[in-house]
């Protein structure tokens, strides 16, 4: 178990060897076993794999609390930030010698610096030959720190967007609202339509329209991951169920309204972290190739468009045609052209059909075959 205390310890005066490494009492046999042999130090992916594997066996039991305790010290935080800096170019396997790392951090006491560096060894840092490298988990932690996720709520934002409320009897423009690291599109008279967590770094430098586009891309990626069976929060297993047994939309509580009676929703639930959310079936087909091509044929690009701006993603826009097997139909309409998609009980598109009205009594149809699972 890693000791998270901040007290310093040195052996003697913590003198450095000729190549810049602190003696600090010398490495033990266990230390040497955790490090990577010089023969494996090729600066490529194989070297990174070897190093990760070598240290991985020694810290399997490290608790998350211990990792966060390590970063509670300014010197250790500076160490991981400096090591992250040399790895950021193409996520390369690059490190620093003891002397170069100490110089970059600006530590005056070699012995105290050596103590803090050794505390990071295993959980976050690996020693490869004569250099120290930040492990991938450390890169993720530093990225979260730099994004501002752990440093503050970010600047509050409330500005109108170019999108109108989808309610038929409402002509209000949707507002972009950012507060406490959460971005959402909402109607002043109704409720939240789209929302996702966004770190302050994004909100600080993006204009409102750019923030809408970027957050919608992120939200769509989360939905795609969920439909692939992976939780967007913890990467654990996630199951989909269509139709939902007990549909809920917590964001609608702002207006004191429940889910409409005709709302057909899909539920996604994680077995690991208990993350759960409901979506209209239309939101599960937005990125389907047939839907993208359908809009492209009509001169429309929907890649950055919010769900709320796509009518087929609205509540009450899907029909349950059968329960055994489950078949839910979503209709995508543009002009006189209609694309029908059928989803199964796990939100997979199992078939689609395109119909164009040519005259009063005739039309053209293009029928699509079965789709692979998870699409």
Tab-separated table of C-alpha atoms in Angstrom:
chain	number	residue	atom	x	y	z
A	1	UNK	CA	0.000	0.000	0.000
A	2	UNK	CA	1.309	3.429	-0.891
A	3	UNK	CA	2.042	5.716	2.018
A	4	UNK	CA	0.366	9.028	1.298
A	5	UNK	CA	2.146	11.006	4.008
A	6	UNK	CA	4.123	14.076	3.006
A	7	UNK	CA	7.013	13.742	5.433
A	8	UNK	CA	10.433	13.782	3.793
A	9	UNK	CA	13.102	11.134	4.204
A	10	UNK	CA	16.654	10.997	2.941
A	11	UNK	CA	19.584	8.715	3.346
A	12	UNK	CA	22.510	10.937	4.091
A	13	UNK	CA	22.377	14.087	2.001
A	14	UNK	CA	20.637	12.471	-0.948
A	15	UNK	CA	23.697	12.857	-3.156
A	16	UNK	CA	23.413	12.291	-6.883
A	17	UNK	CA	25.450	9.882	-8.928
A	18	UNK	CA	27.414	10.987	-11.973
A	19	UNK	CA	24.533	10.259	-14.366
A	20	UNK	CA	22.113	12.364	-12.347
A	21	UNK	CA	20.242	9.675	-10.377
A	22	UNK	CA	19.897	10.049	-6.640
A	23	UNK	CA	21.403	7.242	-4.639
A	24	UNK	CA	18.712	7.574	-1.937
A	25	UNK	CA	19.944	4.370	-0.365
A	26	UNK	CA	20.007	2.457	-3.675
A	27	UNK	CA	17.349	0.318	-5.344
A	28	UNK	CA	16.233	-2.877	-3.632
A	29	UNK	CA	15.775	-6.166	-5.459
A	30	UNK	CA	12.024	-5.504	-5.532
A	31	UNK	CA	12.665	-2.112	-7.143
A	32	UNK	CA	14.832	-3.673	-9.812
A	33	UNK	CA	12.197	-6.303	-10.536
A	34	UNK	CA	9.600	-3.585	-11.067
A	35	UNK	CA	11.782	-1.628	-13.461
A	36	UNK	CA	12.354	-2.326	-17.117
A	37	UNK	CA	15.594	-3.859	-18.319
A	38	UNK	CA	17.816	-1.643	-20.451
A	39	UNK	CA	17.436	-4.085	-23.335
A	40	UNK	CA	13.708	-3.259	-23.515
A	41	UNK	CA	14.177	0.515	-23.711
A	42	UNK	CA	13.390	0.987	-27.403
A	43	UNK	CA	11.354	4.205	-27.528
A	44	UNK	CA	8.257	2.692	-29.067
A	45	UNK	CA	4.954	1.065	-28.154
A	46	UNK	CA	6.676	-2.217	-27.236
A	47	UNK	CA	8.784	-0.424	-24.644
A	48	UNK	CA	5.688	1.206	-23.213
A	49	UNK	CA	3.919	-2.151	-23.033
A	50	UNK	CA	6.916	-3.743	-21.312
A	51	UNK	CA	7.163	-0.941	-18.773
A	52	UNK	CA	3.454	-0.908	-18.020
A	53	UNK	CA	3.461	-4.661	-17.552
A	54	UNK	CA	6.524	-4.670	-15.332
A	55	UNK	CA	5.140	-2.143	-12.865
A	56	UNK	CA	1.561	-3.387	-13.158
A	57	UNK	CA	2.227	-6.537	-11.161
A	58	UNK	CA	3.413	-4.617	-8.147
A	59	UNK	CA	0.538	-2.193	-7.582
A	60	UNK	CA	-2.563	-4.229	-8.355
A	61	UNK	CA	-3.864	-3.619	-4.821
A	62	UNK	CA	-3.430	0.166	-4.737
A	63	UNK	CA	-6.671	1.818	-3.636
A	64	UNK	CA	-8.050	4.854	-5.506
A	65	UNK	CA	-7.788	6.893	-2.307
A	66	UNK	CA	-4.047	6.203	-2.169
A	67	UNK	CA	-3.577	7.478	-5.731
A	68	UNK	CA	-5.346	10.743	-4.926
A	69	UNK	CA	-3.344	11.091	-1.712
A	70	UNK	CA	-0.170	10.938	-3.784
A	71	UNK	CA	-1.239	14.011	-5.751
A	72	UNK	CA	-2.071	16.002	-2.614
A	73	UNK	CA	1.592	17.061	-2.452
A	74	UNK	CA	2.759	19.962	-4.648
A	75	UNK	CA	6.104	18.335	-5.471
A	76	UNK	CA	4.484	15.109	-6.619
A	77	UNK	CA	1.898	17.013	-8.626
A	78	UNK	CA	4.702	18.963	-10.309
A	79	UNK	CA	6.522	15.708	-11.089
A	80	UNK	CA	3.574	14.089	-12.862
A	81	UNK	CA	2.851	17.296	-14.784
A	82	UNK	CA	6.430	17.524	-16.048
A	83	UNK	CA	6.477	13.847	-17.032
A	84	UNK	CA	3.125	14.256	-18.786
A	85	UNK	CA	4.563	17.140	-20.788
A	86	UNK	CA	7.255	15.002	-22.399
A	87	UNK	CA	4.734	12.283	-23.335
A	88	UNK	CA	2.030	14.474	-24.867
A	89	UNK	CA	3.454	14.553	-28.403
A	90	UNK	CA	1.650	11.583	-29.995
A	91	UNK	CA	1.421	9.926	-26.568
A	92	UNK	CA	5.034	8.846	-27.059
A	93	UNK	CA	6.956	6.772	-24.535
A	94	UNK	CA	9.318	9.502	-23.369
A	95	UNK	CA	10.751	10.241	-19.951
A	96	UNK	CA	13.301	12.297	-18.022
A	97	UNK	CA	16.388	11.433	-16.021
A	98	UNK	CA	16.439	12.179	-12.315
A	99	UNK	CA	18.563	15.306	-12.832
A	100	UNK	CA	16.461	16.654	-15.723
A	101	UNK	CA	13.217	15.958	-13.889
A	102	UNK	CA	14.442	17.595	-10.700
A	103	UNK	CA	15.584	20.610	-12.701
A	104	UNK	CA	12.215	20.868	-14.480
A	105	UNK	CA	10.319	20.700	-11.197
A	106	UNK	CA	12.658	23.224	-9.576
A	107	UNK	CA	13.319	21.129	-6.468
A	108	UNK	CA	16.289	22.306	-4.425
A	109	UNK	CA	16.648	19.394	-2.008
A	110	UNK	CA	17.713	16.279	-3.929
A	111	UNK	CA	16.911	13.938	-1.062
A	112	UNK	CA	13.417	15.299	-0.500
A	113	UNK	CA	12.763	15.225	-4.245
A	114	UNK	CA	13.945	11.611	-4.408
A	115	UNK	CA	11.561	10.697	-1.584
A	116	UNK	CA	8.548	12.120	-3.418
A	117	UNK	CA	9.576	10.575	-6.737
A	118	UNK	CA	9.868	7.141	-5.153
A	119	UNK	CA	6.392	7.524	-3.653
A	120	UNK	CA	5.041	7.866	-7.198
A	121	UNK	CA	6.874	4.780	-8.439
A	122	UNK	CA	4.473	1.969	-9.237
A	123	UNK	CA	1.071	3.674	-9.050
A	124	UNK	CA	1.858	6.515	-11.461
A	125	UNK	CA	5.515	6.459	-12.484
A	126	UNK	CA	7.759	3.741	-13.894
A	127	UNK	CA	11.554	3.802	-14.068
A	128	UNK	CA	12.822	2.603	-17.448
A	129	UNK	CA	16.609	2.338	-17.460
A	130	UNK	CA	17.929	5.696	-16.328
A	131	UNK	CA	14.723	7.671	-16.920
A	132	UNK	CA	11.340	8.078	-15.277
A	133	UNK	CA	8.118	7.819	-17.254
A	134	UNK	CA	4.523	8.675	-16.450
A	135	UNK	CA	2.136	5.774	-16.811
A	136	UNK	CA	-1.039	6.041	-18.889
A	137	UNK	CA	-3.239	6.353	-15.814
A	138	UNK	CA	-1.112	9.323	-14.797
A	139	UNK	CA	-1.657	10.896	-18.199
A	140	UNK	CA	-5.410	10.597	-17.714
A	141	UNK	CA	-5.228	12.169	-14.259
A	142	UNK	CA	-3.116	15.093	-15.453
A	143	UNK	CA	-5.501	15.651	-18.358
A	144	UNK	CA	-8.413	15.866	-15.932
A	145	UNK	CA	-6.479	18.340	-13.782
A	146	UNK	CA	-5.564	20.537	-16.740
A	147	UNK	CA	-9.175	20.563	-17.952
A	148	UNK	CA	-10.266	22.108	-14.663
A	149	UNK	CA	-12.494	19.209	-13.587
A	150	UNK	CA	-11.089	19.295	-10.056
A	151	UNK	CA	-10.378	23.001	-9.674
A	152	UNK	CA	-13.675	24.845	-9.874
A	153	UNK	CA	-17.183	25.142	-11.312
A	154	UNK	CA	-16.192	27.327	-14.287
A	155	UNK	CA	-17.787	30.562	-15.482
A	156	UNK	CA	-21.578	30.487	-15.578
A	157	UNK	CA	-23.209	30.914	-18.969
A	158	UNK	CA	-26.782	31.702	-20.003
A	159	UNK	CA	-27.179	32.726	-23.629
A	160	UNK	CA	-29.767	32.153	-26.375
A	161	UNK	CA	-28.997	29.766	-29.233
A	162	UNK	CA	-30.162	29.506	-32.838
A	163	UNK	CA	-32.433	26.580	-31.954
A	164	UNK	CA	-36.129	26.902	-31.162
A	165	UNK	CA	-38.048	24.941	-28.567
A	166	UNK	CA	-39.493	21.830	-30.256
A	167	UNK	CA	-42.873	22.158	-28.513
A	168	UNK	CA	-45.510	22.977	-31.191
A	169	UNK	CA	-47.028	25.841	-29.223
A	170	UNK	CA	-43.726	27.427	-28.150
A	171	UNK	CA	-41.725	30.034	-30.065
A	172	UNK	CA	-39.012	30.569	-27.445
A	173	UNK	CA	-35.360	30.124	-28.364
A	174	UNK	CA	-33.469	27.468	-26.454
A	175	UNK	CA	-30.864	28.753	-24.038
A	176	UNK	CA	-27.379	27.396	-23.589
A	177	UNK	CA	-26.820	27.071	-19.853
A	178	UNK	CA	-23.486	26.199	-18.265
A	179	UNK	CA	-23.252	25.919	-14.507
A	180	UNK	CA	-21.124	23.789	-12.175
A	181	UNK	CA	-19.445	21.990	-15.095
A	182	UNK	CA	-22.736	20.935	-16.658
A	183	UNK	CA	-23.915	22.170	-20.068
A	184	UNK	CA	-27.529	21.912	-21.164
A	185	UNK	CA	-29.989	23.233	-23.716
A	186	UNK	CA	-33.237	24.276	-22.140
A	187	UNK	CA	-36.408	26.184	-22.890
A	188	UNK	CA	-37.277	28.905	-20.353
A	189	UNK	CA	-40.890	27.698	-20.379
A	190	UNK	CA	-40.367	23.959	-20.480
A	191	UNK	CA	-37.410	21.792	-19.468
A	192	UNK	CA	-33.889	20.605	-20.219
A	193	UNK	CA	-33.637	18.832	-23.565
A	194	UNK	CA	-29.950	17.935	-23.900
A	195	UNK	CA	-27.243	17.986	-21.261
A	196	UNK	CA	-23.774	16.624	-20.530
A	197	UNK	CA	-20.830	17.278	-18.226
A	198	UNK	CA	-18.263	19.678	-19.702
A	199	UNK	CA	-14.978	20.736	-18.042
A	200	UNK	CA	-14.281	24.469	-17.569
A	201	UNK	CA	-11.452	24.418	-20.142
A	202	UNK	CA	-13.981	23.881	-22.950
A	203	UNK	CA	-16.445	26.496	-21.748
A	204	UNK	CA	-13.660	29.054	-21.279
A	205	UNK	CA	-12.524	29.207	-24.909
A	206	UNK	CA	-15.510	28.181	-27.035
A	207	UNK	CA	-18.233	30.499	-28.329
A	208	UNK	CA	-21.820	29.440	-27.626
A	209	UNK	CA	-22.430	27.883	-31.052
A	210	UNK	CA	-19.096	26.061	-30.871
A	211	UNK	CA	-19.861	24.809	-27.376
A	212	UNK	CA	-23.219	23.469	-28.558
A	213	UNK	CA	-21.563	21.627	-31.457
A	214	UNK	CA	-18.745	20.158	-29.360
A	215	UNK	CA	-20.986	19.023	-26.512
A	216	UNK	CA	-23.391	17.399	-28.941
A	217	UNK	CA	-20.502	15.464	-30.498
A	218	UNK	CA	-19.502	14.303	-27.033
A	219	UNK	CA	-23.076	13.377	-26.157
A	220	UNK	CA	-23.431	11.344	-29.335
A	221	UNK	CA	-20.212	9.483	-28.594
A	222	UNK	CA	-21.573	8.624	-25.165
A	223	UNK	CA	-24.764	7.262	-26.723
A	224	UNK	CA	-22.802	5.228	-29.279
A	225	UNK	CA	-20.667	3.746	-26.519
A	226	UNK	CA	-23.736	2.898	-24.459
A	227	UNK	CA	-25.366	1.176	-27.426
A	228	UNK	CA	-22.148	-0.806	-27.901
A	229	UNK	CA	-22.595	-2.138	-24.364
A	230	UNK	CA	-20.012	0.064	-22.642
A	231	UNK	CA	-20.863	2.580	-19.923
A	232	UNK	CA	-19.832	6.143	-20.899
A	233	UNK	CA	-19.084	6.860	-17.245
A	234	UNK	CA	-16.974	3.940	-15.983
A	235	UNK	CA	-16.463	1.755	-19.109
A	236	UNK	CA	-18.258	-1.112	-17.369
A	237	UNK	CA	-20.919	-3.317	-19.007
A	238	UNK	CA	-24.100	-1.463	-20.000
A	239	UNK	CA	-27.366	-3.062	-21.054
A	240	UNK	CA	-30.076	-1.526	-23.242
A	241	UNK	CA	-33.786	-2.201	-22.985
A	242	UNK	CA	-36.420	-1.032	-25.457
A	243	UNK	CA	-39.102	-0.194	-24.549
A	244	UNK	CA	-38.323	1.001	-21.046
A	245	UNK	CA	-40.441	-0.547	-18.303
A	246	UNK	CA	-40.493	2.596	-16.149
A	247	UNK	CA	-39.470	5.551	-18.315
A	248	UNK	CA	-38.239	8.645	-16.521
A	249	UNK	CA	-36.853	11.979	-17.590
A	250	UNK	CA	-35.541	13.686	-14.427
A	251	UNK	CA	-34.793	16.903	-16.295
A	252	UNK	CA	-38.536	17.366	-16.886
A	253	UNK	CA	-39.080	17.806	-13.157
A	254	UNK	CA	-38.046	21.447	-13.610
A	255	UNK	CA	-41.459	22.081	-15.107
A	256	UNK	CA	-43.258	19.703	-12.786
A	257	UNK	CA	-44.177	17.484	-15.710
A	258	UNK	CA	-43.867	13.749	-16.009
A	259	UNK	CA	-43.182	11.649	-19.066
A	260	UNK	CA	-45.992	11.977	-21.661
A	261	UNK	CA	-48.280	8.958	-21.960
A	262	UNK	CA	-47.259	8.342	-25.576
A	263	UNK	CA	-43.524	8.508	-24.835
A	264	UNK	CA	-41.605	5.422	-25.884
A	265	UNK	CA	-38.100	5.360	-24.409
A	266	UNK	CA	-35.039	3.122	-24.280
A	267	UNK	CA	-33.280	2.563	-20.958
A	268	UNK	CA	-29.527	2.131	-20.591
A	269	UNK	CA	-28.157	0.835	-17.290
A	270	UNK	CA	-24.632	0.038	-16.096
A	271	UNK	CA	-23.997	-3.019	-13.933
A	272	UNK	CA	-20.838	-1.535	-12.454
A	273	UNK	CA	-21.462	2.074	-11.433
A	274	UNK	CA	-25.299	2.133	-11.593
A	275	UNK	CA	-25.358	4.886	-14.216
A	276	UNK	CA	-28.763	4.815	-15.925
A	277	UNK	CA	-30.557	7.052	-18.414
A	278	UNK	CA	-33.450	6.998	-20.866
A	279	UNK	CA	-33.466	8.110	-24.500
A	280	UNK	CA	-36.063	8.448	-27.239
A	281	UNK	CA	-35.508	5.713	-29.863
A	282	UNK	CA	-34.756	8.378	-32.465
A	283	UNK	CA	-31.602	9.334	-30.594
A	284	UNK	CA	-30.337	5.782	-31.180
A	285	UNK	CA	-30.426	6.104	-34.991
A	286	UNK	CA	-28.989	9.604	-35.510
A	287	UNK	CA	-25.596	8.287	-36.628
A	288	UNK	CA	-26.882	5.327	-38.607
A	289	UNK	CA	-25.448	5.443	-42.175
A	290	UNK	CA	-28.922	5.366	-43.715
A	291	UNK	CA	-30.012	8.374	-41.643
A	292	UNK	CA	-26.854	10.361	-42.409
A	293	UNK	CA	-27.130	9.575	-46.147
A	294	UNK	CA	-30.851	10.407	-46.126
A	295	UNK	CA	-30.165	13.909	-44.808
A	296	UNK	CA	-27.164	14.328	-47.099
A	297	UNK	CA	-29.378	13.622	-50.111
A	298	UNK	CA	-31.511	16.538	-48.954
A	299	UNK	CA	-28.523	18.853	-48.553
A	300	UNK	CA	-28.497	18.657	-44.748
A	301	UNK	CA	-25.578	17.928	-42.450
A	302	UNK	CA	-26.723	16.596	-39.079
A	303	UNK	CA	-23.315	15.749	-37.625
A	304	UNK	CA	-23.307	18.661	-35.155
A	305	UNK	CA	-27.026	19.160	-34.771
A	306	UNK	CA	-28.503	18.700	-31.286
A	307	UNK	CA	-31.030	15.943	-30.742
A	308	UNK	CA	-33.606	18.583	-29.916
A	309	UNK	CA	-33.260	20.020	-33.441
A	310	UNK	CA	-34.075	16.667	-35.054
A	311	UNK	CA	-37.850	16.019	-35.051
A	312	UNK	CA	-37.519	12.220	-35.132
A	313	UNK	CA	-35.653	12.367	-31.805
A	314	UNK	CA	-38.601	13.929	-30.010
A	315	UNK	CA	-40.951	12.302	-27.519
A	316	UNK	CA	-43.857	10.423	-29.061
A	317	UNK	CA	-42.070	10.026	-32.414
A	318	UNK	CA	-41.640	6.224	-32.288
A	319	UNK	CA	-44.175	3.386	-32.525
A	320	UNK	CA	-44.089	-0.032	-30.860
A	321	UNK	CA	-45.219	-2.371	-33.653
A	322	UNK	CA	-44.670	-5.685	-31.846
A	323	UNK	CA	-43.473	-7.044	-28.524
A	324	UNK	CA	-42.385	-10.570	-29.528
A	325	UNK	CA	-40.024	-9.902	-31.073
A	326	UNK	CA	-39.695	-6.261	-30.098
A	327	UNK	CA	-39.927	-3.992	-33.101
A	328	UNK	CA	-39.968	-0.223	-32.669
A	329	UNK	CA	-40.355	1.951	-35.768
A	330	UNK	CA	-38.798	5.398	-36.118
A	331	UNK	CA	-39.894	7.592	-39.041
A	332	UNK	CA	-37.493	10.170	-40.447
A	333	UNK	CA	-39.282	12.585	-42.784
A	334	UNK	CA	-37.924	15.275	-45.088
A	335	UNK	CA	-40.098	16.877	-47.758
A	336	UNK	CA	-41.915	14.012	-49.543
A	337	UNK	CA	-39.274	11.493	-48.559
A	338	UNK	CA	-39.527	9.117	-45.587
A	339	UNK	CA	-37.006	6.760	-44.054
A	340	UNK	CA	-38.404	4.024	-41.803
A	341	UNK	CA	-36.114	2.242	-39.346
A	342	UNK	CA	-36.955	-0.721	-37.125
A	343	UNK	CA	-35.150	-1.325	-33.820
A	344	UNK	CA	-35.099	-4.450	-31.684
A	345	UNK	CA	-35.246	-4.682	-27.881
A	346	UNK	CA	-31.555	-3.734	-27.565
A	347	UNK	CA	-31.821	-0.628	-29.819
A	348	UNK	CA	-30.134	-2.322	-32.793
A	349	UNK	CA	-31.417	-1.263	-36.218
A	350	UNK	CA	-32.546	-4.547	-37.752
A	351	UNK	CA	-34.052	-3.136	-40.964
A	352	UNK	CA	-34.802	0.102	-42.757
A	353	UNK	CA	-36.857	1.218	-45.712
A	354	UNK	CA	-36.930	4.443	-47.704
A	355	UNK	CA	-40.070	5.664	-49.444
A	356	UNK	CA	-40.434	8.662	-51.724
A	357	UNK	CA	-43.872	9.923	-52.763
A	358	UNK	CA	-43.916	10.567	-56.521
A	359	UNK	CA	-47.587	11.087	-57.156
A	360	UNK	CA	-50.861	10.766	-55.314
A	361	UNK	CA	-51.047	7.003	-55.675
A	362	UNK	CA	-47.517	5.879	-56.383
A	363	UNK	CA	-44.131	5.984	-54.772
A	364	UNK	CA	-40.613	4.632	-54.897
A	365	UNK	CA	-39.245	2.309	-52.227
A	366	UNK	CA	-35.750	1.231	-51.294
A	367	UNK	CA	-35.549	-1.559	-48.743
A	368	UNK	CA	-32.500	-2.112	-46.538
A	369	UNK	CA	-31.390	-5.470	-45.211
A	370	UNK	CA	-30.637	-6.526	-41.646
A	371	UNK	CA	-28.024	-4.578	-39.731
A	372	UNK	CA	-25.254	-5.864	-37.498
A	373	UNK	CA	-25.783	-5.803	-33.725
A	374	UNK	CA	-24.999	-2.579	-31.932
A	375	UNK	CA	-25.804	-0.312	-34.868
